[in-house]
Amino acid sequence: MPHTNRPKKPQAEKRLEVTDIDGWTHVTTTKNVRRALRRSHPKPHTTQAAQQQEQPTLTPAEAPSQTTLETLQKQLLTHREKWESSESWRVTHAGLQGIFADSDPASGAQPGLAVDDIVCVGLGSPSGFLRGGWVDRRDVSLYQLAALASMVDMMRKRHPSVRVYAQDPVFNDLDRSLLDSLGFTVLEHPEGFARVSDRTFLYCPGAERTHLEQLLPANPPLLFGGPLEEIESEVVGRFLGARKSVRVPVFENNEHAFWNMRLYFLERSEE
């Protein structure tokens, strides 16, 4: 067999997902993974502002060219129908009903929690692929957005003036239009964090420890996300010590969307 000197085909570099200290997932090559990991850990004795400057900047997700607001709205409707027909929503709905029970002198019920706004952090992109098309989290984001929309509609029946804010650096123009069509206001970082107060429903499915340690000191009375019990943190521990919770059953259509999440709420005083 004759010998040939054909050049070898270049091998595609393997892509890896690296999660930084802020909880965001980045895609890198095997050649750059050590450098990416080094950048993912803060240098000792650096300020928080300096650490934030060192972190890679996340860019808006890339939506397929054929995706339109209309198709995205139809997808969200389909996801919401599946969510609202699930046991996961039945349990969450019942928990919210108890938390937001109105005062009723006849029954002696206690007033529900006072919530002025809802802040959603880290939803991801319902329409686009992340990091150059290597990460597809659209299905999870659509289900999580569908769940939030269901909760908002339920709460607005009792509190029509409740405001909803959403923040995520990967939101693209389609995501923003979709959120706007739901009556949600998109904020830029760190405006969403600054909105959280002791009268906020914090919606943060899958939030990482570093996010929670910035958000929970504001003492939001209600939080959907977690599981917080697996996080070793004094801040998270103090928050849990003053909260009860309702566990969300496994969501059969997409287990990853609400895996082991809970509805955490401040116990009402029995005055």
Coordinates of N, CA, C and O in Angstrom, one line a residue, residues 122-262:
G122 N -31.9 35.4 37.1 CA -31.3 34.2 36.5 C -32.2 33.3 35.8 O -32.0 32.1 35.8
L123 N -33.2 33.8 35.1 CA -34.1 32.9 34.4 C -33.5 32.2 33.2 O -33.8 31.1 32.9
G124 N -32.5 32.8 32.6 CA -32.0 32.3 31.3 C -32.8 32.8 30.2 O -33.7 33.6 30.3
S125 N -32.4 32.4 29.0 CA -33.1 32.8 27.8 C -34.2 31.8 27.3 O -33.8 30.7 27.0
P126 N -35.4 32.2 27.2 CA -36.5 31.3 26.7 C -36.4 31.1 25.2 O -36.9 30.2 24.7
S127 N -35.6 31.9 24.5 CA -35.6 31.9 23.0 C -34.3 31.5 22.4 O -34.2 31.0 21.3
G128 N -33.1 31.6 23.1 CA -31.9 31.5 22.4 C -30.9 30.5 23.1 O -31.1 30.0 24.2
F129 N -29.9 30.2 22.2 CA -28.8 29.3 22.7 C -27.7 30.1 23.4 O -27.5 31.3 23.0
L130 N -27.1 29.6 24.4 CA -26.0 30.3 25.1 C -24.7 29.9 24.6 O -24.4 28.8 24.1
R131 N -23.7 30.9 24.7 CA -22.3 30.7 24.4 C -22.1 30.1 23.0 O -21.6 28.9 22.9
G132 N -22.5 30.8 22.0 CA -22.2 30.4 20.7 C -23.0 29.2 20.2 O -22.6 28.5 19.3
G133 N -24.1 28.9 20.8 CA -24.9 27.8 20.4 C -24.6 26.4 21.0 O -25.2 25.4 20.7
W134 N -23.7 26.4 22.0 CA -23.3 25.2 22.6 C -24.2 24.8 23.8 O -24.2 23.6 24.2
V135 N -24.9 25.7 24.4 CA -25.8 25.4 25.5 C -27.2 25.7 25.2 O -27.5 26.9 24.9
D136 N -28.1 24.7 25.2 CA -29.5 24.9 24.9 C -30.3 24.7 26.2 O -30.5 23.6 26.7
R137 N -30.8 25.8 26.8 CA -31.5 25.7 28.0 C -32.9 26.3 27.9 O -33.6 26.6 28.8
R138 N -33.4 26.4 26.6 CA -34.6 27.1 26.3 C -35.8 26.4 27.0 O -36.7 27.1 27.5
D139 N -35.9 25.1 26.9 CA -37.0 24.3 27.5 C -37.2 24.6 29.0 O -38.3 24.9 29.5
V140 N -36.0 24.6 29.7 CA -36.0 24.8 31.2 C -36.5 26.3 31.4 O -37.4 26.5 32.3
S141 N -36.0 27.2 30.7 CA -36.3 28.6 30.9 C -37.8 28.9 30.6 O -38.5 29.6 31.3
L142 N -38.3 28.2 29.5 CA -39.7 28.4 29.2 C -40.6 27.9 30.3 O -41.7 28.5 30.6
Y143 N -40.3 26.7 30.8 CA -41.1 26.1 31.9 C -41.0 27.0 33.2 O -42.0 27.3 33.8
Q144 N -39.8 27.5 33.5 CA -39.7 28.4 34.6 C -40.4 29.7 34.4 O -41.0 30.3 35.4
L145 N -40.4 30.2 33.2 CA -41.2 31.4 32.9 C -42.7 31.2 33.0 O -43.4 32.0 33.5
A146 N -43.1 30.0 32.5 CA -44.5 29.7 32.5 C -45.0 29.6 34.0 O -46.1 30.1 34.3
A147 N -44.2 29.0 34.9 CA -44.5 28.9 36.3 C -44.6 30.3 36.9 O -45.6 30.5 37.7
L148 N -43.7 31.1 36.6 CA -43.7 32.5 37.1 C -45.0 33.2 36.6 O -45.7 33.9 37.4
A149 N -45.3 33.1 35.4 CA -46.5 33.7 34.8 C -47.8 33.2 35.5 O -48.7 34.0 35.8
S150 N -47.8 32.0 35.8 CA -49.0 31.4 36.6 C -49.1 32.0 38.0 O -50.2 32.4 38.4
M151 N -48.0 32.1 38.6 CA -48.0 32.7 40.0 C -48.4 34.2 40.0 O -49.1 34.6 40.8
V152 N -47.8 34.9 39.0 CA -48.1 36.3 38.9 C -49.6 36.5 38.6 O -50.3 37.4 39.3
D153 N -50.2 35.8 37.7 CA -51.7 35.9 37.5 C -52.5 35.6 38.7 O -53.5 36.3 39.0
M154 N -52.1 34.6 39.5 CA -52.8 34.3 40.7 C -52.7 35.4 41.7 O -53.7 35.8 42.3
M155 N -51.5 36.0 41.9 CA -51.3 37.0 42.8 C -52.0 38.3 42.4 O -52.5 39.1 43.3
R156 N -52.0 38.6 41.1 CA -52.6 39.8 40.7 C -54.1 39.9 40.8 O -54.8 40.9 40.8
K157 N -54.8 38.7 41.0 CA -56.2 38.7 41.3 C -56.5 39.2 42.7 O -57.5 39.8 42.9
R158 N -55.5 39.1 43.6 CA -55.6 39.7 44.9 C -55.0 41.0 45.1 O -55.4 41.9 45.8
H159 N -53.8 41.2 44.3 CA -53.1 42.4 44.4 C -52.8 42.9 43.0 O -51.7 42.7 42.5
P160 N -53.7 43.6 42.4 CA -53.5 44.0 41.0 C -52.3 44.9 40.7 O -51.8 44.9 39.6
S161 N -51.8 45.6 41.7 CA -50.8 46.5 41.5 C -49.4 45.9 41.6 O -48.4 46.7 41.5
V162 N -49.3 44.6 41.9 CA -48.0 44.0 42.1 C -47.1 44.2 40.8 O -47.6 44.0 39.7
R163 N -45.9 44.6 41.0 CA -45.0 44.8 39.9 C -44.0 43.6 39.7 O -43.7 43.0 40.7
V164 N -43.6 43.3 38.5 CA -42.7 42.2 38.2 C -41.5 42.7 37.5 O -41.6 43.4 36.4
Y165 N -40.3 42.3 38.0 CA -39.1 42.7 37.4 C -38.3 41.4 37.1 O -38.3 40.4 37.8
A166 N -37.5 41.5 36.0 CA -36.7 40.3 35.6 C -35.3 40.8 35.2 O -35.2 41.8 34.5
Q167 N -34.3 40.1 35.6 CA -32.9 40.4 35.3 C -32.1 39.2 34.9 O -32.1 38.2 35.6
D168 N -31.4 39.3 33.7 CA -30.5 38.2 33.3 C -29.7 38.8 32.2 O -30.2 39.3 31.2
P169 N -28.4 38.7 32.2 CA -27.5 39.3 31.2 C -27.7 38.6 29.8 O -27.2 39.1 28.8
V170 N -28.3 37.4 29.8 CA -28.4 36.7 28.5 C -29.7 37.0 27.8 O -29.9 36.5 26.7
F171 N -30.6 37.8 28.4 CA -31.8 38.2 27.7 C -31.5 38.8 26.3 O -30.6 39.8 26.3
N172 N -32.1 38.4 25.2 CA -32.0 39.0 24.0 C -33.2 39.9 23.7 O -34.1 39.9 24.5
D173 N -33.3 40.5 22.5 CA -34.5 41.3 22.2 C -35.8 40.5 22.2 O -36.8 41.1 22.6
L174 N -35.7 39.3 21.7 CA -37.0 38.5 21.7 C -37.4 38.2 23.1 O -38.6 38.3 23.5
D175 N -36.5 37.9 24.0 CA -36.8 37.6 25.4 C -37.4 38.8 26.0 O -38.4 38.8 26.8
R176 N -36.8 40.0 25.8 CA -37.4 41.2 26.3 C -38.8 41.5 25.8 O -39.6 41.9 26.6
S177 N -39.0 41.3 24.5 CA -40.4 41.5 24.0 C -41.4 40.5 24.6 O -42.5 40.9 24.9
L178 N -40.9 39.3 24.8 CA -41.8 38.3 25.5 C -42.2 38.7 26.9 O -43.3 38.7 27.3
L179 N -41.2 39.1 27.7 CA -41.4 39.5 29.0 C -42.3 40.8 29.1 O -43.1 40.9 29.9
D180 N -42.0 41.7 28.2 CA -42.8 42.9 28.1 C -44.3 42.6 27.8 O -45.2 43.2 28.4
S181 N -44.5 41.6 26.9 CA -45.9 41.2 26.6 C -46.6 40.6 27.8 O -47.9 40.6 27.9
L182 N -45.9 40.1 28.8 CA -46.4 39.6 30.1 C -46.6 40.7 31.1 O -47.1 40.4 32.2
G183 N -46.1 41.9 30.8 CA -46.2 43.0 31.8 C -45.1 43.0 32.7 O -45.1 43.6 33.8
F184 N -43.9 42.3 32.4 CA -42.8 42.3 33.2 C -41.8 43.3 32.7 O -41.6 43.5 31.5
T185 N -41.1 44.0 33.7 CA -40.1 45.0 33.4 C -38.7 44.3 33.4 O -38.3 43.8 34.5
V186 N -37.9 44.5 32.3 CA -36.6 43.9 32.3 C -35.6 45.0 32.8 O -35.6 46.1 32.4
L187 N -34.7 44.6 33.8 CA -33.8 45.4 34.4 C -32.3 45.0 34.0 O -32.1 43.8 33.8
E188 N -31.4 45.9 34.1 CA -30.0 45.6 33.9 C -29.3 45.4 35.2 O -29.7 46.0 36.2
H189 N -28.3 44.5 35.3 CA -27.6 44.3 36.5 C -26.9 45.6 36.9 O -26.3 46.3 36.1
P190 N -26.9 46.0 38.2 CA -27.5 45.3 39.4 C -28.8 45.8 39.8 O -29.2 45.6 41.0
E191 N -29.6 46.4 38.9 CA -30.9 47.0 39.3 C -31.8 45.9 39.9 O -32.6 46.2 40.9
G192 N -31.8 44.7 39.4 CA -32.7 43.7 39.9 C -32.4 43.3 41.4 O -33.3 43.2 42.2
F193 N -31.1 43.3 41.7 CA -30.6 43.0 43.0 C -31.1 44.1 44.0 O -31.5 43.9 45.1
A194 N -31.0 45.3 43.5 CA -31.3 46.5 44.3 C -32.8 46.6 44.6 O -33.2 47.2 45.6
R195 N -33.6 45.9 43.8 CA -35.1 46.0 43.9 C -35.6 45.0 45.1 O -36.7 45.2 45.6
V196 N -34.8 44.1 45.5 CA -35.2 43.1 46.5 C -35.3 43.8 47.8 O -34.4 44.4 48.3
S197 N -36.4 43.6 48.5 CA -36.6 44.2 49.9 C -37.4 43.2 50.7 O -37.7 42.0 50.3
D198 N -37.8 43.7 51.9 CA -38.6 42.8 52.8 C -40.1 42.8 52.4 O -40.9 42.3 53.1
R199 N -40.4 43.3 51.2 CA -41.7 43.1 50.6 C -41.7 42.6 49.2 O -42.5 42.9 48.4
T200 N -40.7 41.7 49.0 CA -40.4 41.2 47.6 C -40.6 39.7 47.6 O -40.2 38.9 48.5
F201 N -41.3 39.2 46.6 CA -41.3 37.8 46.2 C -40.1 37.5 45.3 O -40.1 38.0 44.2
L202 N -39.1 36.8 45.8 CA -37.9 36.6 45.0 C -38.1 35.2 44.3 O -38.1 34.2 44.9
Y203 N -38.1 35.3 42.9 CA -38.2 34.1 42.1 C -36.8 33.9 41.5 O -36.4 34.6 40.6
C204 N -36.2 32.8 42.0 CA -34.8 32.6 41.5 C -34.5 31.1 41.4 O -33.7 30.5 42.2
P205 N -35.2 30.4 40.5 CA -34.9 28.9 40.4 C -33.5 28.7 40.0 O -33.0 29.2 39.0
G206 N -32.8 27.9 40.8 CA -31.5 27.5 40.4 C -30.4 28.5 40.8 O -29.3 28.4 40.3
A207 N -30.7 29.5 41.6 CA -29.7 30.5 41.9 C -28.6 29.9 42.7 O -28.7 29.0 43.5
E208 N -27.4 30.4 42.4 CA -26.2 29.9 43.1 C -26.0 30.7 44.4 O -26.5 31.7 44.7
R209 N -25.1 30.1 45.2 CA -24.8 30.6 46.5 C -24.4 32.1 46.5 O -24.9 32.9 47.3
T210 N -23.5 32.4 45.5 CA -23.0 33.8 45.5 C -24.1 34.8 45.2 O -24.1 35.9 45.7
H211 N -25.1 34.4 44.4 CA -26.3 35.3 44.1 C -27.1 35.4 45.4 O -27.5 36.5 45.8
L212 N -27.4 34.3 46.0 CA -28.2 34.3 47.2 C -27.6 35.1 48.3 O -28.4 35.7 49.1
E213 N -26.3 35.0 48.5 CA -25.7 35.8 49.6 C -25.8 37.3 49.4 O -25.6 38.0 50.3
Q214 N -26.0 37.7 48.2 CA -26.2 39.1 47.9 C -27.7 39.5 48.0 O -28.0 40.6 48.3
L215 N -28.6 38.5 47.8 CA -30.0 38.8 47.7 C -30.7 38.6 49.1 O -31.6 39.4 49.4
L216 N -30.4 37.6 49.8 CA -31.1 37.2 51.0 C -31.0 38.2 52.2 O -31.9 38.3 53.0
P217 N -29.9 39.0 52.3 CA -29.8 40.0 53.4 C -31.0 41.0 53.3 O -31.3 41.6 54.3
A218 N -31.6 41.2 52.1 CA -32.7 42.1 52.0 C -34.0 41.5 52.7 O -35.0 42.2 52.8
N219 N -33.9 40.3 53.1 CA -35.0 39.6 53.9 C -36.3 39.5 53.1 O -37.4 39.9 53.6
P220 N -36.3 39.0 51.9 CA -37.6 38.8 51.2 C -38.4 37.8 51.9 O -37.9 36.7 52.3
P221 N -39.7 38.1 52.1 CA -40.6 37.2 52.8 C -40.9 35.9 52.1 O -41.4 34.9 52.7
L222 N -40.7 35.9 50.8 CA -41.2 34.7 50.0 C -40.1 34.5 48.9 O -39.6 35.4 48.3
L223 N -39.8 33.2 48.7 CA -38.8 32.9 47.7 C -39.2 31.5 47.0 O -39.5 30.6 47.7
F224 N -39.0 31.5 45.7 CA -39.2 30.2 45.0 C -37.9 29.9 44.3 O -37.3 30.7 43.6
G225 N -37.4 28.7 44.7 CA -36.1 28.3 44.1 C -35.5 27.2 45.0 O -36.2 26.4 45.7
G226 N -34.2 27.1 45.0 CA -33.5 26.2 45.9 C -33.0 25.0 45.1 O -32.9 25.0 43.8
P227 N -32.7 23.9 45.8 CA -32.9 23.7 47.3 C -31.8 24.4 48.1 O -30.6 24.2 47.9
L228 N -32.3 25.3 49.0 CA -31.4 26.1 49.8 C -30.7 25.2 50.9 O -29.6 25.5 51.4
E229 N -31.3 24.1 51.3 CA -30.8 23.3 52.3 C -29.4 22.7 52.0 O -28.7 22.2 52.9
E230 N -29.1 22.6 50.7 CA -27.8 22.0 50.3 C -26.7 23.0 50.3 O -25.6 22.6 49.9
I231 N -27.0 24.3 50.6 CA -26.0 25.3 50.5 C -25.4 25.6 51.8 O -26.1 25.9 52.8
E232 N -24.1 25.5 51.9 CA -23.4 25.8 53.2 C -23.0 27.3 53.2 O -22.1 27.8 52.6
S233 N -23.8 28.0 54.0 CA -23.7 29.5 54.0 C -24.4 30.0 55.2 O -25.5 29.7 55.5
E234 N -23.7 30.9 56.0 CA -24.4 31.5 57.1 C -25.6 32.4 56.7 O -26.6 32.4 57.4
V235 N -25.4 33.1 55.6 CA -26.5 33.9 55.1 C -27.7 33.1 54.8 O -28.9 33.4 55.2
V236 N -27.5 32.0 54.0 CA -28.6 31.1 53.7 C -29.2 30.5 54.9 O -30.4 30.3 55.0
G237 N -28.3 30.1 55.8 CA -28.8 29.4 57.0 C -29.7 30.3 57.9 O -30.7 29.8 58.4
R238 N -29.4 31.6 58.0 CA -30.2 32.5 58.7 C -31.6 32.7 58.1 O -32.6 32.8 58.7
F239 N -31.5 32.7 56.7 CA -32.8 32.9 56.0 C -33.7 31.7 56.2 O -34.9 31.8 56.5
L240 N -33.1 30.5 56.2 CA -33.9 29.3 56.4 C -34.4 29.2 57.8 O -35.5 28.6 58.0
G241 N -33.7 29.7 58.8 CA -34.1 29.6 60.1 C -35.4 30.3 60.5 O -36.0 30.1 61.4
A242 N -35.7 31.3 59.6 CA -37.0 32.1 59.8 C -38.0 31.8 58.8 O -39.0 32.6 58.6
R243 N -37.9 30.7 58.1 CA -38.8 30.3 57.0 C -39.4 28.9 57.1 O -38.7 28.0 57.6
K244 N -40.6 28.8 56.6 CA -41.2 27.4 56.4 C -41.1 27.2 54.9 O -40.8 28.1 54.1
S245 N -41.4 26.0 54.4 CA -41.3 25.8 53.0 C -42.3 24.7 52.6 O -42.7 23.9 53.4
V246 N -42.6 24.7 51.3 CA -43.4 23.7 50.6 C -42.6 23.2 49.5 O -42.1 23.9 48.6
R247 N -42.4 21.9 49.5 CA -41.6 21.2 48.4 C -42.4 21.0 47.2 O -43.5 20.5 47.2
V248 N -41.8 21.4 46.0 CA -42.5 21.2 44.7 C -42.3 19.8 44.3 O -41.1 19.3 44.2
P249 N -43.3 19.0 44.0 CA -43.2 17.7 43.5 C -42.4 17.6 42.2 O -42.3 18.6 41.5
V250 N -41.9 16.5 41.8 CA -41.2 16.3 40.6 C -42.1 16.7 39.4 O -43.2 16.3 39.3
F251 N -41.5 17.5 38.5 CA -42.3 17.9 37.3 C -41.9 17.0 36.2 O -40.8 17.0 35.7
E252 N -42.9 16.1 35.9 CA -42.6 15.0 35.0 C -42.2 15.5 33.6 O -41.4 14.8 32.9
N253 N -42.7 16.6 33.1 CA -42.4 17.0 31.7 C -40.9 17.4 31.5 O -40.4 17.3 30.4
N254 N -40.3 17.9 32.6 CA -38.9 18.3 32.6 C -38.4 18.4 34.0 O -38.6 19.4 34.7
E255 N -37.9 17.3 34.5 CA -37.4 17.2 35.9 C -36.4 18.3 36.3 O -36.4 18.8 37.4
H256 N -35.6 18.7 35.3 CA -34.5 19.7 35.6 C -35.0 21.1 35.9 O -34.4 21.9 36.6
A257 N -36.2 21.4 35.4 CA -36.7 22.7 35.5 C -37.0 23.1 36.9 O -36.9 24.3 37.3
F258 N -37.4 22.2 37.8 CA -37.8 22.5 39.2 C -37.3 21.5 40.1 O -37.9 21.1 41.1
W259 N -36.1 20.9 39.8 CA -35.5 19.8 40.6 C -35.3 20.2 42.1 O -34.6 21.1 42.4
N260 N -36.1 19.6 43.0 CA -35.9 19.8 44.4 C -36.2 21.2 44.9 O -35.7 21.6 46.0
M261 N -36.9 22.0 44.1 CA -37.2 23.3 44.5 C -38.3 23.4 45.5 O -39.1 22.5 45.7
R262 N -38.3 24.6 46.2 CA -39.3 24.8 47.2 C -39.9 26.2 47.2 O -39.2 27.1 46.6

